[in-house]
Coordinates of C-alpha atoms in Angstrom, one line a residue:
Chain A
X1 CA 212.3 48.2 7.7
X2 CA 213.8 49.0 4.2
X3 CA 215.3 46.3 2.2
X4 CA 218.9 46.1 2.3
X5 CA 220.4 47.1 -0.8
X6 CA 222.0 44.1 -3.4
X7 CA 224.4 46.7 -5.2
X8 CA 227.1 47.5 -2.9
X9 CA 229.3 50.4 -2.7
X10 CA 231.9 48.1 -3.2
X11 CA 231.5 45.8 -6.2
X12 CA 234.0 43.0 -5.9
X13 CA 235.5 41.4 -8.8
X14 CA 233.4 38.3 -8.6
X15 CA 230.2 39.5 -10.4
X16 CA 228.2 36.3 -10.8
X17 CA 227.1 37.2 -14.2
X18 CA 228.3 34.0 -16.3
X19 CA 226.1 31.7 -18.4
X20 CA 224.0 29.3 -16.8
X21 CA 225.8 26.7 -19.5
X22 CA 228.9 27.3 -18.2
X23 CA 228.0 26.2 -14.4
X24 CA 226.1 22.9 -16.0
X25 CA 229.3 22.5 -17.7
X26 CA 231.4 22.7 -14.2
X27 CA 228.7 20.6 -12.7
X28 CA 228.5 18.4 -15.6
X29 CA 232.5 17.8 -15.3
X30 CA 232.6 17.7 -11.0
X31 CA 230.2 14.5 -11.4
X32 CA 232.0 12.5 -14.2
X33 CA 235.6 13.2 -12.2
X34 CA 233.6 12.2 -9.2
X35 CA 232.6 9.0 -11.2
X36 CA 236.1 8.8 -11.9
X37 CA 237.0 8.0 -8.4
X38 CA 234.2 5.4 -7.9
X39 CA 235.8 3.7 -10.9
X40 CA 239.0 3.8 -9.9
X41 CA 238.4 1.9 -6.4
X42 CA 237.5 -0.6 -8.2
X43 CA 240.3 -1.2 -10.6
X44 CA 242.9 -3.4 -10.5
X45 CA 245.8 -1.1 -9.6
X46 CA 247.6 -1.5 -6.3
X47 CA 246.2 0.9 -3.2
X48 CA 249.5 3.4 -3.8
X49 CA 248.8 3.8 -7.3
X50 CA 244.3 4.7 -6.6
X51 CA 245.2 6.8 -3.4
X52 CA 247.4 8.7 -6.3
X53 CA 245.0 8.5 -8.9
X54 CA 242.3 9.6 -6.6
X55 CA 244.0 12.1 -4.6
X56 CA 244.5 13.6 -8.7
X57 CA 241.2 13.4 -9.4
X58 CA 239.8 15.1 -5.9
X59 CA 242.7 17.5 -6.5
X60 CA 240.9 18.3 -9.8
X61 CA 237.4 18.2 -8.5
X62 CA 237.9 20.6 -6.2
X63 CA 240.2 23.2 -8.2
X64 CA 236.6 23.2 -10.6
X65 CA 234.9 24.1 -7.5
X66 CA 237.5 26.4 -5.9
X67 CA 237.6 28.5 -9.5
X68 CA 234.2 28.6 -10.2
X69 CA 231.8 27.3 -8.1
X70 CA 233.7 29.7 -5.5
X71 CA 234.4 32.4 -8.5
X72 CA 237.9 32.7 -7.4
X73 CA 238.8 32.8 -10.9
X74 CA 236.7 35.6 -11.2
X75 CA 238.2 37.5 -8.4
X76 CA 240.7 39.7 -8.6
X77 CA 244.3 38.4 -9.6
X78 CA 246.2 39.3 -6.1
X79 CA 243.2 38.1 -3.9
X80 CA 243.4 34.8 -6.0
X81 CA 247.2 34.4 -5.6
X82 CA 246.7 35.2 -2.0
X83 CA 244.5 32.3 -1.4
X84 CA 246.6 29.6 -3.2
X85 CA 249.7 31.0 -1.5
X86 CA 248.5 31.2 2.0
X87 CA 246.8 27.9 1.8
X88 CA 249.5 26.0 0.2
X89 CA 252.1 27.8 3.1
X90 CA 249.4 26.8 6.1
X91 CA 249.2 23.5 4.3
X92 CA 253.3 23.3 4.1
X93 CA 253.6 24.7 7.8
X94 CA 251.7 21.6 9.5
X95 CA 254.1 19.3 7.6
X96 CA 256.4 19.7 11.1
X97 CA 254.0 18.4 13.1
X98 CA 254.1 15.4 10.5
X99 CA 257.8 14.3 10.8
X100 CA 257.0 13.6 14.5
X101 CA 253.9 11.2 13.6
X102 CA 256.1 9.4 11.3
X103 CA 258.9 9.2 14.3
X104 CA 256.3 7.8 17.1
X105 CA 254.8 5.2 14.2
X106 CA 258.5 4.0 13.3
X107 CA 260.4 4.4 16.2
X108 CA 262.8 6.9 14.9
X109 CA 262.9 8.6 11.5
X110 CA 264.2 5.9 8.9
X111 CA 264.2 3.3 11.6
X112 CA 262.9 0.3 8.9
X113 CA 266.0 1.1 7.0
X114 CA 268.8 -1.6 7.7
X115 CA 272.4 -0.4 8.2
X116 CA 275.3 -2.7 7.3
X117 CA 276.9 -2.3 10.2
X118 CA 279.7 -4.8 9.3
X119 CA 281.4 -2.9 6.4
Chain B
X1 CA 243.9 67.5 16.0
X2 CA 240.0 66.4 16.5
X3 CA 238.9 62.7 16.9
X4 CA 236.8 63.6 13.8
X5 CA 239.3 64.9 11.7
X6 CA 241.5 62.0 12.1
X7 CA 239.0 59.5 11.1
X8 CA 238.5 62.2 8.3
X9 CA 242.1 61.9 7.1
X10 CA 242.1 58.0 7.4
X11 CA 238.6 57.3 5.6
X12 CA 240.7 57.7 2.6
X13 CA 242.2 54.8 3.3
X14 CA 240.3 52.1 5.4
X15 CA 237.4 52.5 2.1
X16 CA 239.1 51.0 -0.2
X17 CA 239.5 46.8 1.3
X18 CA 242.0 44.6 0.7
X19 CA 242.1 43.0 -2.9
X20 CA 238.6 44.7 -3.5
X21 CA 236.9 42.1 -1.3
X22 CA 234.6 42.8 1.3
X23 CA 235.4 42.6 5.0
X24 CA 232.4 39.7 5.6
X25 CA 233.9 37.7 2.7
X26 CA 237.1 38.2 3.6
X27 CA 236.7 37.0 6.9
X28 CA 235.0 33.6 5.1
X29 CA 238.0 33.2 3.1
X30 CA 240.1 33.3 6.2
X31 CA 237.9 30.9 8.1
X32 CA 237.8 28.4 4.8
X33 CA 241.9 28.5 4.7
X34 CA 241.5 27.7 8.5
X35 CA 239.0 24.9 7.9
X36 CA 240.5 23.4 5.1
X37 CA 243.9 22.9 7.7
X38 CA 241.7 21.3 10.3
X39 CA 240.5 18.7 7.7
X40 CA 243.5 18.6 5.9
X41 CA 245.1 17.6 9.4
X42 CA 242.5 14.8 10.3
X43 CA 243.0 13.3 6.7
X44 CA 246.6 12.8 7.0
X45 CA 246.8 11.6 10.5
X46 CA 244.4 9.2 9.0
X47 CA 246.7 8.3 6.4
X48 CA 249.7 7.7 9.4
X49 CA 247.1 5.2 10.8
X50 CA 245.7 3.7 8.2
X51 CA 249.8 3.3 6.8
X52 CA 250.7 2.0 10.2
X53 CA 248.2 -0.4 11.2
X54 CA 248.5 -3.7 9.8
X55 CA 245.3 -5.7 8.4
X56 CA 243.5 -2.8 8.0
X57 CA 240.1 -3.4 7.6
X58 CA 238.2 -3.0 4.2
X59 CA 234.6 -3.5 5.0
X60 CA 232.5 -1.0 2.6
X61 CA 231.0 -3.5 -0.1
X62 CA 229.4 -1.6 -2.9
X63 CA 225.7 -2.5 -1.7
X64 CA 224.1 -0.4 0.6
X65 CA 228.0 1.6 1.3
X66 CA 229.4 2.8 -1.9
X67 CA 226.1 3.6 -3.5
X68 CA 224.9 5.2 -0.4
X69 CA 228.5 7.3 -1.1
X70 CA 227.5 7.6 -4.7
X71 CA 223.8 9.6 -4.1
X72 CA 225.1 11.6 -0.9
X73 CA 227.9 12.6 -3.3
X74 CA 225.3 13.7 -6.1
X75 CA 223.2 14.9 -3.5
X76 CA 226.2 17.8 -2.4
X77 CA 227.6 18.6 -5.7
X78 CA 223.8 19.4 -7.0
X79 CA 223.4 21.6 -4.1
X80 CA 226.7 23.5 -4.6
X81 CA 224.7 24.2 -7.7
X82 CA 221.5 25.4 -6.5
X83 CA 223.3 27.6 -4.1
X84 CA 225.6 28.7 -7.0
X85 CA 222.3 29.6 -8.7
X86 CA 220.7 31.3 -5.7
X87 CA 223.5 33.7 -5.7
X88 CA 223.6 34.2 -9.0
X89 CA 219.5 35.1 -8.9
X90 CA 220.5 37.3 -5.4
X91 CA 223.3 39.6 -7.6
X92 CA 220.7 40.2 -10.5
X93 CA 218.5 41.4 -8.0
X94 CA 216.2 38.5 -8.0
X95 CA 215.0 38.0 -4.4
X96 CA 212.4 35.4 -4.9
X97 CA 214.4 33.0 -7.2
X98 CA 217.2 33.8 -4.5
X99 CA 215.8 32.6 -2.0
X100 CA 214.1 29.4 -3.6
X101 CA 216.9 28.1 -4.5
X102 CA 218.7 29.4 -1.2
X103 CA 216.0 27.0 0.4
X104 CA 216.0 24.1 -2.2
X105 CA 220.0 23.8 -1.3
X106 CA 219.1 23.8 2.3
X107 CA 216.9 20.8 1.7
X108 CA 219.8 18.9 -0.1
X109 CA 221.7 19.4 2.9
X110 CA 219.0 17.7 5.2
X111 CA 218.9 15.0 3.0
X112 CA 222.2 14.8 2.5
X113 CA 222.6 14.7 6.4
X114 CA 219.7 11.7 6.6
X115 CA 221.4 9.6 4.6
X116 CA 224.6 10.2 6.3
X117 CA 222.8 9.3 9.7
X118 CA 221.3 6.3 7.6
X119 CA 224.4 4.9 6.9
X120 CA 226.4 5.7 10.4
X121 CA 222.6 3.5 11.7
X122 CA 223.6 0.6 9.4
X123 CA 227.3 0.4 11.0
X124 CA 226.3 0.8 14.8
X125 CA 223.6 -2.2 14.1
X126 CA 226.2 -4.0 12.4
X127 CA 228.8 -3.4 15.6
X128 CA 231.0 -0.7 14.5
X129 CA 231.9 2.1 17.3
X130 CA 233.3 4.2 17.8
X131 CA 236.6 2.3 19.5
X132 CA 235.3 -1.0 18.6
X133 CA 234.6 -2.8 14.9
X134 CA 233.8 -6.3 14.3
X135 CA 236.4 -5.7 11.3
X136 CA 239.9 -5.6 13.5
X137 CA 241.5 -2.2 14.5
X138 CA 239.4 -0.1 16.7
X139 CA 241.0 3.0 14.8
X140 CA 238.9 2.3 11.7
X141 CA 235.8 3.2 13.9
X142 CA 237.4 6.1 15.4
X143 CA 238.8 7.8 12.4
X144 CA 236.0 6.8 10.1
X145 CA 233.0 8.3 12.7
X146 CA 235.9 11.5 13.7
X147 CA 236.4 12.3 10.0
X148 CA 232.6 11.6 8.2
X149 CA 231.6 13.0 11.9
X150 CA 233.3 16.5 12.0
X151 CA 231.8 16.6 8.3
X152 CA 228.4 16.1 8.8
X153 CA 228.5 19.0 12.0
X154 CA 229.9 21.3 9.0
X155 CA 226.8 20.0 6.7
X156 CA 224.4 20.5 9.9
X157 CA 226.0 24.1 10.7
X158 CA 225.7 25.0 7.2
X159 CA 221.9 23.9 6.9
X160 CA 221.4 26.3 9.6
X161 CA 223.0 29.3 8.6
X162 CA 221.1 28.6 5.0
X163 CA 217.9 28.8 6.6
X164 CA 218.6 31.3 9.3
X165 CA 220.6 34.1 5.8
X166 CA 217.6 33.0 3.5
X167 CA 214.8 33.7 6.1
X168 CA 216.5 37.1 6.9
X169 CA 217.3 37.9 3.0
X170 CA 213.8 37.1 2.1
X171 CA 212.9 39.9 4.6
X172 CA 215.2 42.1 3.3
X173 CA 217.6 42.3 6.7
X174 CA 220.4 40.4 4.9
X175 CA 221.2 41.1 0.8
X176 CA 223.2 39.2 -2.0
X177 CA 226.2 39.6 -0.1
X178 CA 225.5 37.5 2.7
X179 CA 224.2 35.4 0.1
X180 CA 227.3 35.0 -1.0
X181 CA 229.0 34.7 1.9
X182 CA 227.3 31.6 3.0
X183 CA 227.2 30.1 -0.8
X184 CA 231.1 30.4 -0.3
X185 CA 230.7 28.2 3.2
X186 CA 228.4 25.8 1.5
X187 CA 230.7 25.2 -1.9
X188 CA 233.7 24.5 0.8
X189 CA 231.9 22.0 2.4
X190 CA 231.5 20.3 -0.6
X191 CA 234.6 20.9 -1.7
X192 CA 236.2 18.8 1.4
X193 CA 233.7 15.8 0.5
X194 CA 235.6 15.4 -2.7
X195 CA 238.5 14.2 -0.4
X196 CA 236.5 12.0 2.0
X197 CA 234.6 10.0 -0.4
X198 CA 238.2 8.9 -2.0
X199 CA 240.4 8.3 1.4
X200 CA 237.6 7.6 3.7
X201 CA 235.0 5.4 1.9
X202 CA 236.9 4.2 -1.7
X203 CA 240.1 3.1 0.1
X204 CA 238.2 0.9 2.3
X205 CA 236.0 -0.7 -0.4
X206 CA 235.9 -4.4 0.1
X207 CA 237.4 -6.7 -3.0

């Protein structure tokens, strides 16, 4: 059988033609935000403040990955835009099926708030 | 009108795909975006849990646990990179480099999914379940094996369809495409450890 060929007869945007420095670099950067994290579990900060710290950090690790390790970057502008966007709205659109885990954990939405009921 | 003259007139216009992407990567976008909500949803119901449950249990101590997190972590992000590389070998036409390093990241994943089983081995022995922990809440167990679980099937799945693309690329069945397509698979699942390690393991670190 003849080899399939690696030049297609449509190139997309993402060529894979970028220095092998720049993907140490990426790498290079993924591990010291992923030491980051380890750090940061064991600082002295309340768990609010590291699940926000972290959650920044992961946030970043993975845009590094998402850009370049995944060449979306390299894509083309419109295909990029439509990945954030849909993601983000699939992301948003789930946040309806949140509001109803918060009302069976609490009773009813804002139930721990206490009402003056006297004035 | 013909059969054959309406695909004529419409070849025009199904050619040319959407955003200059390919149909096959396409397709692996859409099942990423797809993925990424099925995780997304198992992280945040464990956050409702983990936030509702009082005394939740903190039992990962930084010996064998977190460094066991720290090399499986290194492990993944180094094969992202070898993948990264076999694709980029694949697009310059490369075949053998391809599918060395195509192989090489498939090994990373096996490891990757021995120390996993390593460390789920050390939890069972020391009496975490599933339902039950010798920590307190039972939903520890359940959403720590559910979450780490339904990850590890992704790394085992992926391991597969590494060995199965690179065995058919290095026969020439499959080119750099497919290469891609399952490089693209492989950086997600990495991608989604970079949120597990954080909520799932650093969270719970014992202090």
């Amino acid at each position: 059988m003849a080899d399939a060929p690696d030049v297609l007869s449509t190139e997309p945007a993402a060529r894979y033609t970028d220095s092998l420095g720049k993907y140490i670099v990426i790498y290079l950067c993924i591990l010291a935000l992923a030491a980051v994290q380890f750090v940061f579990a064991y600082s002295g900060v309340h768990s609010g403040g590291r699940f926000a710290r972290m959650f920044l950090v992961a946030l970043a690790e993975g845009g590094l990955a998402l850009l370049f390790f995944m060449h979306l970057w390299a894509e083309k502008r419109g295909f990029l835009l439509f990945v954030l966007v849909f993601t983000g709205f699939v992301l948003a659109a789930m946040q309806y099926g949140w509001t109803d885990s918060y009302r069976m954990e609490r009773g009813v939405p804002n139930a721990h708030i206490e009402i003056d009921t006297a004035r | 009108m013909s059969q054959a003259d309406t695909v004529m007139q419409h070849a025009g216009v199904m050619t040319e795909p959407a955003f200059s992407v390919p149909a096959r990567k396409m397709a692996i976008w859409l099942f990423i975006i797809a993925d990424a909500a099925t995780f997304a949803a198992c992280l945040v119901a464990y956050g409702f849990l983990r936030n509702g449950t009082p005394n939740w249990p903190t039992p990962f101590k930084f010996s064998p646990t977190v460094i066991n997190a720290m090399v499986m972590t290194f492990v993944l992000v180094t094969s992202s990179l070898t993948m990264l590389l076999g694709v980029r070998a694949g697009k310059a036409g490369d075949r053998a480099s391809a599918y060395r390093y195509t192989m090489i990241t498939a090994a990373a994943g096996i490891l990757f999914a021995v120390l996993h089983l390593r460390e789920w081995m050390g939890m069972i022995h020391e009496g975490a379940t599933l339902f039950h922990n010798p920590w307190g809440t039972g939903l520890f167990g359940a959403s720590f094996f559910s979450i780490t679980g339904l990850h590890l099937t992704h790394v085992v799945g992926g391991v597969v369809a590494l060995l199965v693309v690179a065995a058919r690329y290095k026969s020439g069945r499959l080119n750099a495409e497919h290469l891609e397509v399952v490089g693209l698979y492989w950086h997600f699942v990495d991608l989604v450890w970079m949120f597990v390690v954080p909520f799932v393991y650093l969270l719970n670190v014992a202090r």
